[in-house]
GROMACS .gro file of C-alpha atoms in nm:
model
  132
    1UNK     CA    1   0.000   0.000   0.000
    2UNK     CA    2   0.315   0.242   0.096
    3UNK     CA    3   0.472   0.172  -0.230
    4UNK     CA    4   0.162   0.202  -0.439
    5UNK     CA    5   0.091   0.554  -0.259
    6UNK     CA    6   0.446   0.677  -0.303
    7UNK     CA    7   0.449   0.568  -0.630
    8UNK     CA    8   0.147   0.764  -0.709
    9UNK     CA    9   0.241   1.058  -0.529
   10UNK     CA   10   0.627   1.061  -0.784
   11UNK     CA   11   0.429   1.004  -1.065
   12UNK     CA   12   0.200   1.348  -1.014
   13UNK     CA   13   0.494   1.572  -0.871
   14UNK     CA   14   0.639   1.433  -1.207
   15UNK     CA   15   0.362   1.559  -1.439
   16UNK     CA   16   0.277   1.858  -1.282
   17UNK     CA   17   0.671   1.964  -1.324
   18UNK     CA   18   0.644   1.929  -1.680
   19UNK     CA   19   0.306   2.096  -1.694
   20UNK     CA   20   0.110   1.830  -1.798
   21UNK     CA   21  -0.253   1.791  -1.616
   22UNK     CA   22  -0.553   1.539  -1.706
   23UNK     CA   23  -0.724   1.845  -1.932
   24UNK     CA   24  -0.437   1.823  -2.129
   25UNK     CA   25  -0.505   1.448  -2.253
   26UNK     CA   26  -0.852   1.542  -2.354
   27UNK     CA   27  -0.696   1.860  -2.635
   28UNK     CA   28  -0.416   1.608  -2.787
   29UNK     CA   29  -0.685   1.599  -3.106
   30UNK     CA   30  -0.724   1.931  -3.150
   31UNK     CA   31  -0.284   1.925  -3.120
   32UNK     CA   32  -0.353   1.677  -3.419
   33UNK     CA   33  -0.579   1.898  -3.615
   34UNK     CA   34  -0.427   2.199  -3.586
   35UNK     CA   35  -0.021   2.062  -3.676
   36UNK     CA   36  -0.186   1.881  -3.979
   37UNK     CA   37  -0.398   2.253  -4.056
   38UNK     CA   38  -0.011   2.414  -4.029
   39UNK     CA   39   0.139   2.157  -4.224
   40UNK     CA   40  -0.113   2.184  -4.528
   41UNK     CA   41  -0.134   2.569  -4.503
   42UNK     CA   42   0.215   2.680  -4.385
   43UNK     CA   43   0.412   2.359  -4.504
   44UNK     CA   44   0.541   2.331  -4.159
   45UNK     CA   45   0.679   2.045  -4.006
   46UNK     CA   46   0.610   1.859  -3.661
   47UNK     CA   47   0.931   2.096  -3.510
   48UNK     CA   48   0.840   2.412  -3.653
   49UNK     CA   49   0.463   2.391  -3.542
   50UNK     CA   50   0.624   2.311  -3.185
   51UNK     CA   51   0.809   2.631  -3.210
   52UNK     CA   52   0.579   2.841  -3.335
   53UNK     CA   53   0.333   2.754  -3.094
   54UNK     CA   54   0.558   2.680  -2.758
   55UNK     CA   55   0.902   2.775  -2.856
   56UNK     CA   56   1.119   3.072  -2.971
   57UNK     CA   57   0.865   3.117  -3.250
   58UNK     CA   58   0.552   3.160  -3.055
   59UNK     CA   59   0.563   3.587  -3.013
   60UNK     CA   60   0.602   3.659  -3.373
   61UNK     CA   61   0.344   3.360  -3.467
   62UNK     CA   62   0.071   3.526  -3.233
   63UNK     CA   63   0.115   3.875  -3.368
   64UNK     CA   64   0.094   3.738  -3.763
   65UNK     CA   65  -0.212   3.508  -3.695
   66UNK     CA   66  -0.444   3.660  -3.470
   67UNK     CA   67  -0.721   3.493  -3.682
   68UNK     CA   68  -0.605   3.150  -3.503
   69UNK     CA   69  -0.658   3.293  -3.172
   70UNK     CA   70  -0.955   3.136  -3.042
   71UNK     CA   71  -0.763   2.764  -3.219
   72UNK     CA   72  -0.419   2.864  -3.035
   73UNK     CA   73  -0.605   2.865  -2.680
   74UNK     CA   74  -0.777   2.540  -2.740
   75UNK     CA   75  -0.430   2.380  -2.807
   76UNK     CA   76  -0.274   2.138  -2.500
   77UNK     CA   77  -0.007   2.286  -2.261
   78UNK     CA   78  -0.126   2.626  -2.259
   79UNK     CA   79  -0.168   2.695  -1.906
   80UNK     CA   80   0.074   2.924  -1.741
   81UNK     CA   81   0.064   2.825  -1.430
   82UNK     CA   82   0.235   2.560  -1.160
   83UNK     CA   83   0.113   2.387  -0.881
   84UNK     CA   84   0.270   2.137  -0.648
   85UNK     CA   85   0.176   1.919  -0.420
   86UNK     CA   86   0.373   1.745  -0.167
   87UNK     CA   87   0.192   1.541   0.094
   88UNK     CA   88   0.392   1.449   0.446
   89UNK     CA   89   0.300   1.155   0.682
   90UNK     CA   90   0.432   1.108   0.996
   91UNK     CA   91   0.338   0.807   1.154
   92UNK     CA   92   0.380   0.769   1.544
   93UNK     CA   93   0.320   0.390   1.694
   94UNK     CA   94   0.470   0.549   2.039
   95UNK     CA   95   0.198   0.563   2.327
   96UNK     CA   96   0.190   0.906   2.481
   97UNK     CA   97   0.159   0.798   2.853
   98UNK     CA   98   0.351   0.863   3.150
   99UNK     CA   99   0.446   0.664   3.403
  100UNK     CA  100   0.534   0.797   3.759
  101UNK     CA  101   0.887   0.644   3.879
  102UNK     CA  102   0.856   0.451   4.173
  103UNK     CA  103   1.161   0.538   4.387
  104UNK     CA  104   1.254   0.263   4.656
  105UNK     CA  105   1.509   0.266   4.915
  106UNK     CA  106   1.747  -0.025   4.910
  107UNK     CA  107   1.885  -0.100   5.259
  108UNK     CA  108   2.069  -0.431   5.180
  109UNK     CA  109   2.471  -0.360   5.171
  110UNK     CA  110   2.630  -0.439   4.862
  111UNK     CA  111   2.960  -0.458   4.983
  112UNK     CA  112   3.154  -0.658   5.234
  113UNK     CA  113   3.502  -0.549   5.371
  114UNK     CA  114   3.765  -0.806   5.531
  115UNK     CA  115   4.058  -0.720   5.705
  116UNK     CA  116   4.378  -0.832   5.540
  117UNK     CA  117   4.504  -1.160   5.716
  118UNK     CA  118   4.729  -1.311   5.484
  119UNK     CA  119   5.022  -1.498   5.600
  120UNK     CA  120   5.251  -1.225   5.412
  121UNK     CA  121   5.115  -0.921   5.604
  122UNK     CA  122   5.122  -1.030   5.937
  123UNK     CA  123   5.505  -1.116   5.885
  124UNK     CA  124   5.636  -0.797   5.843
  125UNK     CA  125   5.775  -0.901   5.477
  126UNK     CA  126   5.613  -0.564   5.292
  127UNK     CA  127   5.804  -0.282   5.492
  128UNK     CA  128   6.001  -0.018   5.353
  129UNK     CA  129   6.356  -0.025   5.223
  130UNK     CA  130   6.618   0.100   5.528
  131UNK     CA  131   6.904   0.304   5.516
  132UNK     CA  132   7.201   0.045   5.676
   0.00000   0.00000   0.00000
């Protein structure tokens, strides 16, 4: 389900950065109609009609045709704006309760201390060097 939703979620961040939407599926015909109207009454080509009507030739097209206005605005990819959505989850299994500490005294001794009785200390034989 996570994969399928991230998935999803790439794929429209993906189209909406190159400006496609839905709409723009539905006006691919009247693309058709109109490149094969340029190409029989201009003698343009696919690349040409591209940059006439989205490229570095779509100014000076606009101001010599204003006849295909009402055409030009029905064409795909003509919207001038972007919009992005990005969609955050965070996802908390931790329970939000607290628990008072129970603070206990411990009075067993953890320790135990013997006297040194060893055979070697009560002979004398660690004592400081003398001066003779």
């Amino acid at each position: 389900m996570s994969k399928l939703l991230s998935i999803s979620l790439t794929l429209s961040i993906l189209f909406q950065s190159i400006g496609f939407c839905p709409n723009d599926m539905v006006k691919i015909d009247e693309f058709i109609e109109h490149a094969q109207f340029h190409s029989e009454q201009y003698g343009d080509n696919m690349l040409v009609f591209i940059a006439k009507h989205y490229g570095e030739l779509k100014a000076t097209h606009e101001k010599e045709h204003q006849e295909e206005k009402k055409d030009h605005e029905q064409l795909p990819f003509q919207h001038q704006s972007h919009l992005s959505v990005v969609v955050d989850f965070i996802l908390h299994t931790n329970k939000e309760e607290f628990k008072t500490l129970d603070f206990f005294e411990c009075k067993t001794h953890n320790f135990h201390y013997q006297a040194p009785s060893s055979s070697v200390h009560s002979e004398g034989i660690l004592q400081p060097p003398r001066h003779s």
